Tab-separated table of C-alpha atoms and ligand atoms in Angstrom:
chain	number	residue	atom	x	y	z
A	1	MET	CA	0.000	0.000	0.000
A	2	ASP	CA	1.499	3.373	-0.935
A	3	GLU	CA	2.100	6.086	1.634
A	4	HIS	CA	-0.617	8.365	0.242
A	5	ARG	CA	-3.234	5.686	0.609
A	6	VAL	CA	-2.106	4.980	4.156
A	7	GLN	CA	-2.408	8.716	4.900
A	8	TYR	CA	-5.909	8.923	3.341
A	9	LEU	CA	-7.043	5.997	5.446
A	10	LYS	CA	-5.502	7.584	8.528
A	11	ASP	CA	-7.365	10.790	7.758
A	12	LEU	CA	-10.561	8.778	7.629
A	13	GLY	CA	-9.745	7.355	11.039
A	14	ILE	CA	-8.973	3.919	9.623
A	15	THR	CA	-5.839	2.103	10.746
A	16	ALA	CA	-4.242	0.633	7.666
A	17	TRP	CA	-2.152	-2.406	8.518
A	18	VAL	CA	0.802	-2.662	6.268
A	19	ARG	CA	2.514	-6.000	6.063
A	20	ARG	CA	6.073	-5.301	7.118
A	21	GLU	CA	9.275	-6.870	5.950
A	22	TRP	CA	10.795	-9.473	8.225
A	23	THR	CA	13.783	-8.066	10.042
A	24	TYR	CA	16.625	-9.973	8.501
A	25	THR	CA	19.208	-8.907	11.037
A	26	SER	CA	17.154	-10.334	13.876
A	27	LEU	CA	16.592	-13.510	11.847
A	28	ALA	CA	20.303	-13.887	11.377
A	29	THR	CA	21.251	-13.759	15.037
A	30	GLY	CA	20.119	-16.044	17.757
A	31	ALA	CA	21.800	-13.865	20.376
A	32	THR	CA	19.728	-13.333	23.480
A	33	GLY	CA	19.739	-10.397	25.819
A	34	THR	CA	17.622	-8.902	28.514
A	35	PRO	CA	14.097	-8.496	27.251
A	36	SER	CA	13.542	-4.787	27.396
A	37	MET	CA	11.456	-2.158	25.764
A	38	ASP	CA	13.326	0.487	23.785
A	39	VAL	CA	12.734	4.213	24.269
A	40	ASN	CA	9.691	4.012	22.046
A	41	GLY	CA	8.341	1.233	24.199
A	42	SER	CA	8.642	-1.121	21.269
A	43	ARG	CA	7.134	-4.490	22.027
A	44	GLU	CA	8.903	-5.853	18.979
A	45	SER	CA	12.416	-4.996	20.088
A	46	GLY	CA	11.689	-6.621	23.460
A	47	ILE	CA	10.593	-9.850	21.798
A	48	ALA	CA	13.600	-9.775	19.451
A	49	VAL	CA	16.030	-10.524	22.290
A	50	MET	CA	14.012	-13.060	24.266
A	51	GLY	CA	15.250	-16.566	25.017
A	52	TRP	CA	12.916	-19.567	24.796
A	53	PRO	CA	11.381	-19.421	28.281
A	54	GLU	CA	10.512	-15.706	28.088
A	55	LEU	CA	9.254	-16.117	24.553
A	56	GLU	CA	6.913	-18.939	25.570
A	57	GLN	CA	5.650	-16.892	28.488
A	58	ALA	CA	5.160	-13.844	26.307
A	59	VAL	CA	3.088	-15.856	23.831
A	60	THR	CA	0.976	-17.395	26.589
A	61	GLY	CA	0.253	-13.990	28.080
A	62	CYS	CA	-0.171	-12.084	24.817
A	63	THR	CA	-3.401	-10.141	24.340
A	64	ALA	CA	-2.114	-7.849	21.589
A	65	CYS	CA	-4.888	-8.826	19.181
A	66	GLY	CA	-8.391	-9.916	20.091
A	67	LEU	CA	-7.881	-13.614	19.356
A	68	ARG	CA	-6.622	-14.717	22.773
A	69	ALA	CA	-9.985	-13.958	24.362
A	70	GLY	CA	-11.693	-16.443	22.065
A	71	CYS	CA	-9.219	-19.310	22.027
A	72	ALA	CA	-8.690	-22.033	24.603
A	73	ARG	CA	-4.884	-22.140	24.450
A	74	THR	CA	-2.036	-20.517	22.649
A	75	VAL	CA	-0.139	-22.768	20.249
A	76	PHE	CA	3.515	-21.873	20.543
A	77	GLY	CA	5.242	-24.396	18.321
A	78	VAL	CA	6.715	-27.851	18.710
A	79	GLY	CA	9.784	-29.831	17.765
A	80	ALA	CA	13.542	-29.709	17.772
A	81	ARG	CA	14.983	-26.339	18.660
A	82	GLN	CA	18.095	-27.180	16.666
A	83	ALA	CA	16.077	-28.365	13.682
A	84	GLU	CA	17.368	-27.980	10.160
A	85	TRP	CA	13.807	-27.867	8.861
A	86	MET	CA	11.171	-25.472	10.035
A	87	VAL	CA	7.603	-26.009	8.868
A	88	ILE	CA	5.341	-22.980	9.053
A	89	GLY	CA	1.583	-23.159	8.714
A	90	GLU	CA	-1.267	-20.740	9.088
A	91	ALA	CA	-2.962	-20.847	12.479
A	92	PRO	CA	-4.286	-23.351	15.005
A	93	GLY	CA	-7.552	-25.098	14.217
A	94	ALA	CA	-9.989	-26.670	16.678
A	95	ASP	CA	-7.785	-29.679	17.546
A	96	GLU	CA	-4.662	-27.561	17.966
A	97	ASP	CA	-6.571	-25.086	20.132
A	98	LYS	CA	-7.612	-27.935	22.441
A	99	GLN	CA	-4.186	-29.556	22.637
A	100	GLY	CA	-1.921	-26.511	22.439
A	101	GLU	CA	0.173	-28.107	19.685
A	102	PRO	CA	0.325	-27.269	15.972
A	103	PHE	CA	-0.824	-29.684	13.292
A	104	VAL	CA	-2.378	-32.398	15.422
A	105	GLY	CA	-5.643	-32.823	13.495
A	106	ARG	CA	-6.215	-34.581	10.167
A	107	ALA	CA	-4.069	-32.048	8.320
A	108	GLY	CA	-1.345	-32.701	10.879
A	109	GLN	CA	-1.472	-36.424	10.207
A	110	LEU	CA	-1.005	-35.751	6.519
A	111	LEU	CA	1.858	-33.367	7.321
A	112	ASN	CA	3.500	-36.152	9.351
A	113	SER	CA	3.173	-38.481	6.345
A	114	MET	CA	4.613	-35.848	4.020
A	115	LEU	CA	7.599	-35.480	6.331
A	116	ALA	CA	7.978	-39.246	6.648
A	117	ALA	CA	8.025	-39.490	2.842
A	118	ILE	CA	11.269	-37.492	2.859
A	119	GLY	CA	12.707	-39.418	5.777
A	120	LEU	CA	11.871	-36.972	8.549
A	121	LYS	CA	10.161	-37.661	11.828
A	122	ARG	CA	7.906	-34.942	13.191
A	123	GLU	CA	10.231	-34.604	16.212
A	124	GLN	CA	13.165	-33.760	13.947
A	125	VAL	CA	11.615	-30.586	12.558
A	126	TYR	CA	10.215	-27.504	14.251
A	127	ILE	CA	6.577	-26.722	13.487
A	128	ALA	CA	4.949	-23.348	14.069
A	129	ASN	CA	2.264	-21.122	12.618
A	130	ILE	CA	1.860	-17.526	11.491
A	131	LEU	CA	-0.682	-17.073	14.321
A	132	LYS	CA	-0.388	-18.507	17.841
A	133	CYS	CA	-4.124	-18.259	18.549
A	134	ARG	CA	-7.045	-19.822	16.736
A	135	PRO	CA	-9.158	-17.436	14.675
A	136	PRO	CA	-12.876	-17.995	15.271
A	137	GLY	CA	-14.400	-20.534	12.900
A	138	ASN	CA	-10.966	-21.045	11.328
A	139	ARG	CA	-11.303	-17.871	9.300
A	140	ASP	CA	-8.194	-16.490	7.592
A	141	PRO	CA	-5.882	-14.452	9.819
A	142	LYS	CA	-6.436	-10.710	9.491
A	143	PRO	CA	-3.370	-8.670	8.425
A	144	GLU	CA	-3.266	-6.885	11.790
A	145	GLU	CA	-3.319	-10.218	13.653
A	146	ALA	CA	-0.492	-11.576	11.523
A	147	GLU	CA	1.486	-8.382	12.030
A	148	LEU	CA	1.089	-8.437	15.820
A	149	CYS	CA	2.056	-12.111	15.982
A	150	ARG	CA	4.995	-11.767	13.560
A	151	PRO	CA	7.669	-10.877	16.172
A	152	PHE	CA	7.090	-14.195	17.969
A	153	LEU	CA	7.632	-16.324	14.887
A	154	GLN	CA	10.487	-14.100	13.794
A	155	ARG	CA	12.183	-14.740	17.132
A	156	GLN	CA	11.578	-18.492	16.882
A	157	ILE	CA	13.228	-18.488	13.463
A	158	ALA	CA	16.180	-16.477	14.802
A	159	LEU	CA	16.685	-18.869	17.724
A	160	ILE	CA	16.375	-22.038	15.647
A	161	ARG	CA	18.287	-20.776	12.612
A	162	PRO	CA	16.848	-23.481	10.355
A	163	LYS	CA	18.607	-24.431	7.149
A	164	LEU	CA	15.277	-24.395	5.330
A	165	ILE	CA	11.740	-23.175	5.862
A	166	LEU	CA	8.847	-25.074	4.335
A	167	ALA	CA	5.864	-22.729	4.105
A	168	VAL	CA	2.682	-24.764	3.929
A	169	GLY	CA	-0.257	-23.013	2.345
A	170	ARG	CA	-1.014	-19.625	0.902
A	171	ILE	CA	-1.360	-17.739	4.171
A	172	ALA	CA	2.008	-18.901	5.499
A	173	ALA	CA	3.777	-18.268	2.209
A	174	GLN	CA	2.284	-14.829	1.566
A	175	ASN	CA	2.951	-13.617	5.096
A	176	LEU	CA	6.500	-14.901	5.243
A	177	LEU	CA	7.392	-13.604	1.819
A	178	ASN	CA	5.429	-10.374	2.184
A	179	THR	CA	3.561	-10.834	-1.069
A	180	ASP	CA	0.082	-11.283	-2.487
A	181	THR	CA	1.294	-13.591	-5.251
A	182	PRO	CA	-0.930	-16.679	-5.572
A	183	ILE	CA	0.494	-19.881	-4.141
A	184	GLY	CA	0.566	-21.522	-7.556
A	185	HIS	CA	3.208	-18.971	-8.587
A	186	LEU	CA	5.145	-19.150	-5.337
A	187	ARG	CA	5.691	-22.886	-5.332
A	188	GLY	CA	8.260	-24.562	-7.568
A	189	ARG	CA	11.086	-22.129	-6.804
A	190	VAL	CA	13.288	-21.132	-3.907
A	191	HIS	CA	12.680	-17.893	-2.028
A	192	GLN	CA	14.849	-16.303	0.648
A	193	LEU	CA	13.989	-15.007	4.089
A	194	GLY	CA	17.215	-13.250	4.948
A	195	ASN	CA	19.701	-16.009	4.218
A	196	ILE	CA	17.238	-18.839	4.844
A	197	PRO	CA	15.833	-20.626	1.782
A	198	VAL	CA	12.045	-20.909	1.758
A	199	VAL	CA	10.155	-23.520	-0.240
A	200	VAL	CA	6.400	-23.168	-0.613
A	201	THR	CA	3.959	-26.026	-0.869
A	202	TYR	CA	0.253	-26.653	-0.539
A	203	HIS	CA	-1.383	-26.842	2.864
A	204	PRO	CA	-2.136	-30.426	3.917
A	205	ALA	CA	-5.787	-29.442	4.570
A	206	TYR	CA	-6.003	-28.399	0.909
A	207	LEU	CA	-4.365	-31.660	-0.142
A	208	LEU	CA	-6.999	-33.576	1.828
A	209	ARG	CA	-9.656	-31.789	-0.218
A	210	SER	CA	-7.727	-32.003	-3.505
A	211	PRO	CA	-5.707	-35.232	-3.406
A	212	GLY	CA	-4.883	-34.786	-7.097
A	213	GLU	CA	-2.458	-32.021	-6.067
A	214	LYS	CA	-0.386	-34.326	-3.858
A	215	ARG	CA	1.948	-34.993	-6.751
A	216	LYS	CA	2.855	-31.293	-6.879
A	217	ALA	CA	3.445	-31.255	-3.127
A	218	TRP	CA	5.781	-34.200	-3.575
A	219	THR	CA	7.735	-32.213	-6.168
A	220	ASP	CA	7.976	-29.324	-3.684
A	221	LEU	CA	9.308	-31.608	-0.959
A	222	GLN	CA	11.925	-32.977	-3.327
A	223	LEU	CA	12.967	-29.434	-4.198
A	224	ALA	CA	13.341	-28.679	-0.489
A	225	LEU	CA	15.424	-31.823	-0.010
A	226	ARG	CA	17.719	-30.863	-2.877
A	227	ILE	CA	18.240	-27.400	-1.395
A	228	LEU	CA	19.064	-28.830	1.981
A	229	ASN	CA	21.485	-31.276	0.439
A	230	GLY	CA	23.405	-28.466	-1.168
A	231	GLY	CA	21.746	-28.230	-4.553
A	232	ASN	CA	20.438	-24.929	-5.837
A	233	GLY	CA	17.055	-26.177	-6.928
B	1	URA	N1	-3.460	-25.745	10.024
B	1	URA	C1	-2.408	-24.933	10.242
B	1	URA	O1	-2.051	-24.137	9.373
B	1	URA	N2	-1.777	-25.025	11.390
B	1	URA	C2	-2.119	-25.878	12.340
B	1	URA	O2	-1.473	-25.910	13.390
B	1	URA	C3	-3.217	-26.713	12.095
B	1	URA	C4	-3.873	-26.642	10.940
């Protein structure tokens, strides 16, 4: 959105949420420090230096957007904190909201099978979502919700320093890559988040509805494997 449009909307009393770039410097360093607010009281700079325990606590206690009031539990993320692979989805659904763990429903079972197909156990990767709280009725995340939740995922990525990110589904891919490009155009090539390669594939929930697309997802997984094994796609 251009600056003039943002100003017009401001003048009309409308807050325009602009999807921001991921901060590559904070992605590149896993260094921790004392969580503190800068002179502007920036929540984001506080989160950017948190270690795992503070980060988990901050997510559990977060009420920055309205979603926490309507969800049972926050869904922080699960898996190996030294993982080479990071899988990023959209947001918790009903099962994840109950259990506090990402991808535990039917889509999660398919995700486990997709990982197994490339020789990975679920425990070997780190799985997280764009949003830590379930949107009501599983609606798409709103831009302002994604923006307020972004520092948490950004910090998880910085602490893990994965060798590859697999973005599953349109919402994950578009938010991570800061684009509105349709998923069909994002998959099949390698993107970069700072110095981390990102491969995009279909969401397992979509694959459950459209099993004919599983072949394409398989191609995406093979691309990711090649990247991780030192190929350039
Ligand atoms: N879909 C997602 O994108 N994430 C989950 O955790 C579950 C379903």
